[in-house]
């Protein structure tokens, strides 16, 4: 009996040792996969890699030497940072159906999980690779948490057009979304577009301090500076110092391999396919031909959207001069990337 117990104990420790060894190996692999932009490896099969800064600054040195980014199994961590009302549902619908062909997991996080930076980091850090994170996120520097900075992708939209769409969307919804999406107060809900913008401007004049663009979020229920604040990140200055927010948002673009334009969604798909074919090949075909994607496009058109006067649009655009600075900056980078990828001349 004693001999039998000894055998059982030995088998237990043997099994425990095997499991512990496997866990350590997996942990090392994941640490290797998260501890930088790409893993360090001497493997001759990994191919040439373009880091985000290299890709985005490539127009300064256009040549015929471009090679698509290749990934080993432990570097497929992509972060799609969704901006509100930029065609993100169409993009995700296309992405999901394309990723099924490439056997890549997509993990979508609700906006409530992005309220605190540490919560977001904790959520994304425990997933096994490869996977794509999709969500309305503030920018995070993951290297501060000894994790890899994910390869970011995103979409931006002409600032006033995005704001108009958001204003009516949160009030009246579309075929997929109920009205009063963000539970606006009756006072905010019932204000017209012109009334809420003018209320924000008058409030800043009355207080003698503040930024009317930031104040618009309080009176309208949606932000005109949404994209800058999201790309700026969790620094408190992103919400009250507009010039800091603009410059920080531009700086953080270096963590993204590509940021496209809502107005040029097919061109963005073409860029992603060329950049990372082993992950994104087929996006454009799915977008053009998949019936479910086309249904998403039709059902995501905002109800009761009203076009303001040209005079009021000019007023909004004048207020949003920093937002246009950022938008045109992103657009120029996108043009440079298209040139480097030989997609435009």
Coordinates of N, CA, C and O in Angstrom, one line a residue, residues 59-229:
X59 N 7.3 57.9 -47.0 CA 7.2 58.8 -48.2 C 8.4 59.6 -48.3 O 8.7 60.1 -49.4
X60 N 9.2 59.8 -47.2 CA 10.4 60.5 -47.3 C 11.5 59.7 -48.1 O 12.5 60.3 -48.5
X61 N 11.3 58.5 -48.2 CA 12.3 57.6 -48.9 C 11.6 56.6 -49.7 O 11.8 55.4 -49.6
X62 N 10.8 57.0 -50.7 CA 10.0 56.1 -51.5 C 11.0 55.3 -52.4 O 11.9 55.9 -53.1
X63 N 10.8 54.0 -52.4 CA 11.7 53.2 -53.3 C 10.9 52.0 -53.7 O 9.7 51.8 -53.4
X64 N 11.5 51.1 -54.4 CA 10.9 49.8 -54.8 C 11.2 48.7 -53.9 O 10.9 47.5 -54.2
X65 N 11.7 49.0 -52.7 CA 12.2 47.9 -51.8 C 11.1 47.5 -50.8 O 11.4 46.7 -49.9
X66 N 9.9 48.1 -50.9 CA 8.9 47.7 -49.9 C 8.6 46.3 -49.9 O 8.4 45.7 -50.9
X67 N 8.5 45.7 -48.7 CA 8.0 44.3 -48.6 C 6.8 44.3 -47.6 O 6.9 45.1 -46.6
X68 N 5.8 43.5 -47.8 CA 4.7 43.5 -46.8 C 5.2 43.1 -45.4 O 6.2 42.3 -45.3
X69 N 4.5 43.6 -44.4 CA 4.8 43.1 -43.0 C 4.4 41.7 -42.9 O 3.4 41.2 -43.2
X70 N 5.3 40.9 -42.3 CA 5.1 39.5 -42.0 C 5.0 39.3 -40.5 O 5.7 40.0 -39.7
X71 N 4.3 38.4 -40.0 CA 4.1 38.2 -38.6 C 4.4 36.7 -38.3 O 4.1 35.8 -39.0
X72 N 5.1 36.5 -37.1 CA 5.2 35.2 -36.6 C 4.0 35.0 -35.6 O 3.3 36.0 -35.3
X73 N 3.7 33.8 -35.2 CA 2.4 33.6 -34.4 C 2.3 34.5 -33.1 O 1.2 34.6 -32.6
X74 N 3.4 35.0 -32.6 CA 3.3 35.7 -31.4 C 3.4 37.3 -31.5 O 3.7 38.0 -30.6
X75 N 3.1 37.8 -32.7 CA 3.1 39.2 -32.9 C 1.8 39.7 -33.5 O 1.7 40.9 -33.8
X76 N 0.8 38.9 -33.6 CA -0.4 39.3 -34.2 C -1.4 39.9 -33.1 O -2.4 39.3 -32.7
X77 N -1.0 41.1 -32.7 CA -1.9 41.8 -31.8 C -2.2 43.1 -32.4 O -1.4 44.0 -32.5
X78 N -3.4 43.2 -33.0 CA -3.8 44.4 -33.7 C -4.9 45.1 -32.8 O -5.8 44.5 -32.3
X79 N -4.8 46.4 -32.7 CA -5.8 47.2 -32.0 C -6.5 48.1 -33.0 O -5.9 49.0 -33.6
X80 N -7.8 47.9 -33.2 CA -8.6 48.8 -34.0 C -9.4 49.7 -33.1 O -10.3 49.3 -32.3
X81 N -8.9 50.9 -33.1 CA -9.5 52.0 -32.2 C -10.6 52.7 -32.9 O -10.4 53.4 -33.8
X82 N -11.9 52.3 -32.5 CA -13.1 52.9 -33.1 C -13.3 54.3 -32.7 O -13.4 54.6 -31.5
X83 N -13.5 55.2 -33.7 CA -14.0 56.5 -33.5 C -15.5 56.5 -33.8 O -15.9 55.9 -34.7
X84 N -16.2 57.2 -33.0 CA -17.7 57.3 -33.1 C -18.1 57.9 -34.5 O -17.5 58.9 -34.9
X85 N -19.0 57.2 -35.2 CA -19.6 57.7 -36.4 C -18.5 57.9 -37.5 O -18.5 58.9 -38.2
X86 N -17.7 56.9 -37.6 CA -16.6 56.9 -38.7 C -16.8 55.7 -39.6 O -15.8 55.4 -40.4
X87 N -17.9 55.0 -39.6 CA -18.1 53.8 -40.4 C -17.5 52.6 -39.7 O -17.3 51.6 -40.4
X88 N -17.4 52.6 -38.4 CA -16.8 51.5 -37.7 C -17.6 50.2 -37.7 O -17.0 49.1 -37.8
X89 N -18.9 50.3 -37.8 CA -19.7 49.1 -37.8 C -19.6 48.4 -39.2 O -19.5 47.2 -39.3
X90 N -19.5 49.2 -40.2 CA -19.2 48.6 -41.6 C -17.8 48.0 -41.6 O -17.6 46.9 -42.1
X91 N -16.8 48.7 -41.0 CA -15.5 48.2 -40.9 C -15.4 46.9 -40.1 O -14.8 45.9 -40.6
X92 N -16.1 46.8 -38.9 CA -16.0 45.6 -38.1 C -16.8 44.5 -38.8 O -16.3 43.3 -38.8
X93 N -17.9 44.8 -39.4 CA -18.6 43.7 -40.2 C -17.7 43.1 -41.2 O -17.7 41.9 -41.4
X94 N -17.0 43.9 -41.9 CA -16.1 43.4 -43.0 C -14.9 42.7 -42.4 O -14.5 41.6 -42.8
X95 N -14.4 43.2 -41.3 CA -13.3 42.6 -40.6 C -13.6 41.2 -40.1 O -12.8 40.2 -40.2
X96 N -14.7 41.1 -39.4 CA -15.1 39.8 -38.8 C -15.2 38.7 -39.9 O -14.7 37.6 -39.7
X97 N -15.8 39.0 -41.0 CA -16.0 38.0 -42.0 C -14.7 37.7 -42.7 O -14.6 36.6 -43.2
X98 N -13.8 38.6 -42.8 CA -12.5 38.3 -43.4 C -11.6 37.5 -42.4 O -10.9 36.6 -42.8
X99 N -11.7 37.8 -41.1 CA -10.9 37.1 -40.1 C -11.2 35.7 -40.0 O -10.4 34.8 -39.6
X100 N -12.5 35.3 -40.3 CA -12.9 33.9 -40.2 C -12.0 33.1 -41.2 O -11.7 31.9 -40.9
X101 N -11.7 33.7 -42.3 CA -10.9 33.0 -43.3 C -9.4 32.8 -42.8 O -8.7 31.9 -43.2
X102 N -9.0 33.7 -42.0 CA -7.6 33.7 -41.5 C -7.5 33.1 -40.1 O -6.4 33.1 -39.5
X103 N -8.6 32.6 -39.5 CA -8.6 31.9 -38.2 C -8.0 32.9 -37.1 O -7.2 32.4 -36.3
X104 N -8.4 34.1 -37.2 CA -7.9 35.1 -36.2 C -9.1 35.5 -35.3 O -10.2 35.8 -35.8
X105 N -8.8 35.5 -34.0 CA -9.9 35.9 -33.1 C -10.0 37.5 -33.0 O -9.1 38.2 -33.1
X106 N -11.3 37.9 -32.8 CA -11.6 39.3 -32.6 C -12.2 39.4 -31.3 O -13.2 38.8 -31.0
X107 N -11.7 40.3 -30.4 CA -12.2 40.6 -29.1 C -12.7 42.0 -29.1 O -12.0 42.9 -29.2
X108 N -14.0 42.2 -28.9 CA -14.6 43.5 -28.8 C -14.9 43.9 -27.4 O -15.5 43.1 -26.7
X109 N -14.4 45.1 -27.0 CA -14.7 45.6 -25.6 C -15.7 46.7 -25.7 O -15.5 47.6 -26.5
X110 N -16.6 46.7 -24.8 CA -17.6 47.8 -24.7 C -16.9 49.1 -24.2 O -15.9 49.0 -23.5
X111 N -17.5 50.2 -24.6 CA -16.9 51.5 -24.1 C -16.7 51.6 -22.6 O -15.8 52.3 -22.1
X112 N -17.6 50.9 -21.8 CA -17.5 51.1 -20.4 C -16.2 50.5 -19.8 O -15.7 50.9 -18.8
X113 N -15.5 49.6 -20.6 CA -14.3 49.0 -20.2 C -13.1 50.0 -20.4 O -12.0 49.7 -20.0
X114 N -13.3 51.1 -21.1 CA -12.2 51.9 -21.4 C -12.2 53.2 -20.5 O -11.4 54.1 -20.8
X115 N -13.0 53.2 -19.5 CA -13.1 54.4 -18.7 C -11.8 54.5 -17.9 O -11.4 55.6 -17.5
X116 N -11.1 53.4 -17.5 CA -9.9 53.5 -16.8 C -8.8 52.7 -17.6 O -9.0 51.6 -18.1
X117 N -7.7 53.4 -17.7 CA -6.6 52.8 -18.5 C -6.2 51.5 -18.0 O -6.0 50.5 -18.8
X118 N -6.0 51.3 -16.7 CA -5.6 50.0 -16.2 C -6.6 48.9 -16.4 O -6.2 47.7 -16.6
X119 N -7.9 49.2 -16.5 CA -8.9 48.2 -16.8 C -8.7 47.7 -18.2 O -8.8 46.5 -18.5
X120 N -8.5 48.6 -19.1 CA -8.3 48.2 -20.5 C -7.0 47.4 -20.7 O -7.1 46.3 -21.4
X121 N -5.9 47.8 -20.1 CA -4.7 47.0 -20.1 C -4.9 45.6 -19.6 O -4.5 44.6 -20.2
X122 N -5.6 45.5 -18.5 CA -5.8 44.2 -17.9 C -6.7 43.3 -18.8 O -6.4 42.1 -18.9
X123 N -7.6 43.9 -19.5 CA -8.5 43.1 -20.3 C -7.8 42.5 -21.5 O -7.9 41.4 -21.9
X124 N -6.9 43.4 -22.1 CA -6.3 42.9 -23.4 C -5.0 42.0 -23.1 O -4.6 41.3 -24.0
X125 N -4.4 42.1 -21.9 CA -3.2 41.5 -21.7 C -3.2 40.0 -21.5 O -2.2 39.3 -21.6
X126 N -4.4 39.5 -21.2 CA -4.5 38.0 -20.9 C -5.0 37.2 -22.0 O -5.1 36.0 -21.9
X127 N -5.2 37.8 -23.2 CA -5.7 37.0 -24.3 C -4.5 36.3 -25.1 O -3.5 36.9 -25.3
X128 N -4.8 35.1 -25.5 CA -3.8 34.4 -26.3 C -3.7 34.9 -27.7 O -4.8 35.3 -28.3
X129 N -2.6 35.0 -28.3 CA -2.4 35.5 -29.7 C -2.7 34.4 -30.7 O -2.5 33.2 -30.3
X130 N -3.1 34.7 -31.9 CA -3.3 36.0 -32.4 C -4.7 36.5 -32.1 O -5.6 35.7 -32.0
X131 N -4.9 37.8 -32.0 CA -6.2 38.4 -31.8 C -6.2 39.8 -32.2 O -5.1 40.5 -32.3
X132 N -7.4 40.4 -32.5 CA -7.6 41.8 -32.8 C -8.5 42.3 -31.7 O -9.6 41.8 -31.5
X133 N -8.1 43.4 -31.1 CA -8.9 44.1 -30.2 C -9.7 45.2 -30.9 O -9.2 46.0 -31.6
X134 N -11.0 45.2 -30.7 CA -11.9 46.2 -31.3 C -12.6 47.0 -30.2 O -13.2 46.4 -29.3
X135 N -12.6 48.3 -30.2 CA -13.3 49.0 -29.2 C -13.1 50.5 -29.3 O -12.2 51.0 -30.0
X136 N -14.0 51.3 -28.6 CA -13.9 52.7 -28.5 C -12.9 53.0 -27.4 O -13.2 53.2 -26.2
X137 N -11.6 53.1 -27.7 CA -10.5 53.2 -26.7 C -9.9 54.6 -26.7 O -9.8 55.3 -27.8
X138 N -9.5 55.1 -25.6 CA -8.5 56.2 -25.5 C -7.1 55.6 -25.8 O -6.9 54.4 -25.6
X139 N -6.2 56.4 -26.3 CA -4.9 55.9 -26.6 C -4.2 55.5 -25.3 O -4.2 56.2 -24.3
X140 N -3.5 54.4 -25.3 CA -2.7 53.9 -24.2 C -1.3 53.5 -24.6 O -1.1 52.9 -25.7
X141 N -0.3 53.9 -23.8 CA 1.0 53.5 -24.0 C 1.2 52.2 -23.3 O 1.5 52.2 -22.1
X142 N 1.1 51.1 -24.0 CA 1.2 49.7 -23.3 C 2.6 49.4 -22.8 O 2.7 48.6 -21.9
X143 N 3.6 50.0 -23.4 CA 4.9 49.8 -22.9 C 5.1 50.2 -21.5 O 6.1 49.7 -20.8
X144 N 4.3 51.1 -21.0 CA 4.4 51.5 -19.6 C 4.0 50.4 -18.7 O 4.3 50.4 -17.4
X145 N 3.3 49.4 -19.2 CA 2.9 48.2 -18.4 C 3.7 46.9 -18.8 O 3.2 45.8 -18.6
X146 N 4.9 47.2 -19.4 CA 5.8 46.1 -19.9 C 5.1 45.2 -20.9 O 5.3 44.0 -20.9
X147 N 4.1 45.7 -21.6 CA 3.5 45.0 -22.7 C 3.9 45.5 -24.1 O 4.4 46.6 -24.1
X148 N 3.7 44.7 -25.1 CA 3.9 45.2 -26.4 C 2.9 46.3 -26.8 O 1.8 46.3 -26.4
X149 N 3.4 47.3 -27.5 CA 2.5 48.3 -28.1 C 1.8 47.6 -29.3 O 2.5 47.2 -30.2
X150 N 0.5 47.5 -29.3 CA -0.1 46.8 -30.4 C 0.0 47.6 -31.7 O 0.3 48.8 -31.6
X151 N -0.2 47.0 -32.8 CA -0.2 47.6 -34.1 C -1.5 48.2 -34.3 O -2.5 47.5 -34.4
X152 N -1.6 49.6 -34.2 CA -2.9 50.2 -34.2 C -3.4 50.5 -35.6 O -2.6 50.8 -36.6
X153 N -4.7 50.4 -35.8 CA -5.4 50.9 -37.0 C -6.6 51.6 -36.6 O -7.2 51.4 -35.5
X154 N -7.1 52.6 -37.4 CA -8.2 53.3 -37.1 C -8.8 54.1 -38.3 O -8.1 54.0 -39.4
X155 N -9.9 54.7 -38.1 CA -10.5 55.6 -39.2 C -10.9 56.9 -38.6 O -11.3 57.0 -37.4
X156 N -10.7 58.0 -39.4 CA -11.1 59.3 -39.0 C -12.1 59.8 -40.1 O -12.0 59.4 -41.2
X157 N -12.9 60.8 -39.7 CA -13.8 61.4 -40.6 C -13.8 62.9 -40.6 O -13.4 63.5 -39.6
X158 N -14.2 63.5 -41.7 CA -14.2 65.0 -41.7 C -15.0 65.5 -40.5 O -16.1 65.0 -40.1
X159 N -14.3 66.4 -39.7 CA -14.8 66.7 -38.3 C -16.2 67.1 -38.2 O -17.0 66.6 -37.3
X160 N -16.7 68.1 -38.9 CA -18.1 68.5 -38.8 C -19.1 67.5 -39.3 O -20.1 67.3 -38.6
X161 N -18.7 66.8 -40.3 CA -19.6 65.7 -40.8 C -19.8 64.6 -39.8 O -20.9 64.1 -39.6
X162 N -18.7 64.3 -39.1 CA -18.8 63.3 -38.1 C -19.6 63.8 -36.9 O -20.4 63.0 -36.3
X163 N -19.4 65.0 -36.5 CA -20.2 65.6 -35.4 C -21.7 65.7 -35.7 O -22.5 65.3 -34.8
X164 N -22.0 66.1 -36.9 CA -23.4 66.1 -37.3 C -24.1 64.8 -37.2 O -25.2 64.6 -36.7
X165 N -23.4 63.8 -37.7 CA -23.9 62.4 -37.7 C -24.1 61.9 -36.3 O -25.1 61.3 -35.9
X166 N -23.1 62.2 -35.4 CA -23.2 61.8 -34.0 C -24.4 62.5 -33.3 O -25.1 61.9 -32.5
X167 N -24.5 63.8 -33.6 CA -25.6 64.6 -32.9 C -27.0 63.9 -33.1 O -27.7 63.7 -32.2
X168 N -27.3 63.6 -34.4 CA -28.6 63.0 -34.7 C -28.7 61.5 -34.3 O -29.7 61.0 -34.0
X169 N -27.5 60.9 -34.4 CA -27.5 59.4 -34.1 C -27.9 59.2 -32.7 O -28.7 58.3 -32.4
X170 N -27.3 59.9 -31.7 CA -27.6 59.7 -30.3 C -29.0 60.1 -29.9 O -29.5 59.6 -28.9
X171 N -29.7 60.8 -30.7 CA -31.1 61.2 -30.5 C -32.1 60.3 -31.2 O -33.1 60.0 -30.6
X172 N -31.8 60.0 -32.4 CA -32.8 59.3 -33.2 C -32.4 57.9 -33.6 O -33.2 57.1 -34.1
X173 N -31.1 57.5 -33.5 CA -30.7 56.2 -33.8 C -30.7 55.9 -35.3 O -30.8 56.8 -36.2
X174 N -30.7 54.6 -35.6 CA -30.9 54.1 -36.9 C -31.6 52.7 -36.8 O -32.2 52.4 -35.8
X175 N -31.6 51.9 -37.9 CA -32.3 50.7 -37.9 C -31.7 49.7 -36.9 O -32.4 48.7 -36.5
X176 N -30.5 49.9 -36.5 CA -29.8 48.9 -35.5 C -29.8 49.5 -34.1 O -29.4 48.7 -33.2
X177 N -30.0 50.8 -33.9 CA -29.8 51.4 -32.6 C -31.0 52.2 -32.2 O -31.6 52.9 -33.0
X178 N -31.4 52.1 -30.9 CA -32.6 52.8 -30.4 C -32.3 54.3 -30.3 O -31.1 54.7 -30.3
X179 N -33.4 55.1 -30.2 CA -33.2 56.5 -30.1 C -32.7 56.8 -28.6 O -32.8 56.0 -27.7
X180 N -32.2 58.1 -28.5 CA -31.7 58.5 -27.2 C -30.7 57.5 -26.6 O -30.7 57.1 -25.5
X181 N -29.7 57.3 -27.4 CA -28.7 56.2 -27.2 C -28.0 56.4 -25.9 O -27.7 55.5 -25.1
X182 N -27.6 57.7 -25.5 CA -26.8 57.9 -24.4 C -27.6 58.5 -23.2 O -27.1 59.1 -22.3
X183 N -28.9 58.2 -23.2 CA -29.8 58.7 -22.1 C -29.6 60.1 -21.8 O -29.4 60.5 -20.6
X184 N -29.7 61.0 -22.8 CA -29.6 62.4 -22.6 C -30.7 62.9 -21.7 O -31.8 62.4 -21.7
X185 N -30.4 64.0 -21.0 CA -31.4 64.7 -20.2 C -32.4 65.3 -21.2 O -32.1 65.6 -22.3
X186 N -33.7 65.5 -20.7 CA -34.7 66.1 -21.6 C -34.2 67.5 -22.1 O -34.5 67.8 -23.3
X187 N -33.5 68.2 -21.3 CA -33.0 69.5 -21.7 C -32.0 69.4 -22.9 O -32.1 70.1 -23.9
X188 N -31.1 68.5 -22.7 CA -30.1 68.3 -23.8 C -30.7 67.7 -25.0 O -30.4 68.1 -26.2
X189 N -31.6 66.7 -24.8 CA -32.2 66.0 -25.9 C -33.0 66.9 -26.8 O -33.0 66.8 -28.0
X190 N -33.7 67.9 -26.2 CA -34.6 68.7 -26.9 C -34.0 69.9 -27.6 O -34.6 70.7 -28.4
X191 N -32.7 70.2 -27.3 CA -32.0 71.3 -27.9 C -31.8 71.0 -29.4 O -31.4 69.9 -29.7
X192 N -32.0 71.9 -30.2 CA -31.5 71.8 -31.6 C -30.0 71.9 -31.7 O -29.4 72.3 -30.8
X193 N -29.5 71.5 -32.9 CA -28.1 71.6 -33.1 C -27.6 73.0 -32.9 O -26.6 73.2 -32.2
X194 N -28.3 73.9 -33.5 CA -27.9 75.3 -33.4 C -28.0 75.8 -31.9 O -27.1 76.6 -31.4
X195 N -29.0 75.4 -31.2 CA -29.2 75.9 -29.9 C -28.1 75.4 -28.9 O -27.6 76.1 -28.1
X196 N -27.7 74.1 -29.1 CA -26.7 73.6 -28.1 C -25.3 74.2 -28.4 O -24.6 74.4 -27.5
X197 N -25.0 74.4 -29.7 CA -23.7 74.9 -30.0 C -23.6 76.4 -29.5 O -22.6 76.8 -28.9
X198 N -24.7 77.2 -29.8 CA -24.7 78.5 -29.3 C -24.7 78.6 -27.8 O -24.1 79.5 -27.2
X199 N -25.4 77.7 -27.1 CA -25.3 77.6 -25.6 C -23.9 77.4 -25.1 O -23.5 78.0 -24.1
X200 N -23.2 76.5 -25.8 CA -21.8 76.2 -25.4 C -20.9 77.5 -25.6 O -20.1 77.8 -24.7
X201 N -21.1 78.2 -26.7 CA -20.3 79.4 -26.9 C -20.6 80.5 -25.9 O -19.7 81.1 -25.3
X202 N -21.9 80.7 -25.7 CA -22.3 81.7 -24.7 C -21.8 81.4 -23.3 O -21.5 82.3 -22.5
X203 N -21.8 80.1 -22.9 CA -21.4 79.7 -21.6 C -19.9 80.0 -21.4 O -19.5 80.5 -20.3
X204 N -19.1 79.8 -22.4 CA -17.7 80.1 -22.3 C -17.5 81.6 -22.2 O -16.7 82.1 -21.4
X205 N -18.3 82.4 -23.0 CA -18.2 83.9 -22.9 C -18.6 84.4 -21.5 O -18.0 85.3 -21.0
X206 N -19.6 83.8 -21.0 CA -20.1 84.2 -19.7 C -19.1 83.9 -18.6 O -18.8 84.7 -17.7
X207 N -18.5 82.7 -18.7 CA -17.5 82.3 -17.7 C -16.2 83.0 -17.8 O -15.4 83.1 -16.9
X208 N -15.9 83.5 -19.1 CA -14.7 84.1 -19.3 C -13.5 83.2 -19.4 O -12.3 83.7 -19.4
X209 N -13.7 81.9 -19.5 CA -12.6 81.0 -19.5 C -13.2 79.7 -20.1 O -14.4 79.4 -20.1
X210 N -12.3 78.9 -20.7 CA -12.7 77.6 -21.3 C -12.6 77.6 -22.8 O -12.2 78.6 -23.5
X211 N -12.9 76.5 -23.4 CA -12.8 76.3 -24.8 C -14.2 75.9 -25.3 O -14.8 74.9 -24.9
X212 N -14.8 76.7 -26.3 CA -16.1 76.3 -26.7 C -16.3 75.0 -27.4 O -17.3 74.3 -27.2
X213 N -15.2 74.5 -28.0 CA -15.3 73.1 -28.6 C -15.4 72.1 -27.5 O -16.3 71.2 -27.7
X214 N -14.7 72.2 -26.4 CA -14.9 71.2 -25.3 C -16.2 71.4 -24.7 O -16.8 70.4 -24.2
X215 N -16.7 72.6 -24.6 CA -18.0 72.9 -23.9 C -19.2 72.3 -24.7 O -20.2 72.0 -24.2
X216 N -19.0 72.2 -26.0 CA -20.1 71.6 -26.9 C -20.5 70.2 -26.4 O -21.7 69.9 -26.4
X217 N -19.6 69.4 -25.9 CA -19.9 68.1 -25.4 C -20.9 68.1 -24.3 O -21.8 67.3 -24.2
X218 N -20.8 69.1 -23.4 CA -21.7 69.2 -22.3 C -23.1 69.6 -22.7 O -24.1 69.1 -22.2
X219 N -23.2 70.5 -23.7 CA -24.5 71.1 -24.1 C -25.2 70.3 -25.2 O -26.4 70.3 -25.3
X220 N -24.4 69.6 -26.0 CA -24.9 68.9 -27.2 C -25.0 67.4 -26.9 O -25.7 66.6 -27.6
X221 N -24.3 66.9 -25.9 CA -24.3 65.4 -25.7 C -23.3 64.6 -26.5 O -23.2 63.4 -26.4
X222 N -22.6 65.3 -27.4 CA -21.6 64.6 -28.2 C -20.4 65.6 -28.4 O -20.6 66.8 -28.4
X223 N -19.2 65.1 -28.7 CA -18.0 65.9 -28.8 C -17.7 66.3 -30.2 O -17.7 65.4 -31.1
X224 N -17.4 67.6 -30.4 CA -16.8 68.0 -31.7 C -15.3 67.6 -31.8 O -14.8 67.3 -32.9
X225 N -14.7 67.6 -30.6 CA -13.2 67.2 -30.6 C -13.0 65.8 -30.2 O -11.9 65.4 -29.7
X226 N -14.0 64.9 -30.5 CA -13.9 63.5 -30.1 C -12.6 62.8 -30.6 O -12.0 62.1 -29.8
X227 N -12.2 63.0 -31.8 CA -11.1 62.2 -32.3 C -9.8 62.7 -31.7 O -8.9 61.8 -31.3
X228 N -9.6 64.0 -31.5 CA -8.4 64.4 -30.9 C -8.3 63.9 -29.4 O -7.2 63.4 -29.0
X229 N -9.4 64.0 -28.7 CA -9.3 63.5 -27.3 C -9.0 62.0 -27.2 O -8.2 61.6 -26.4

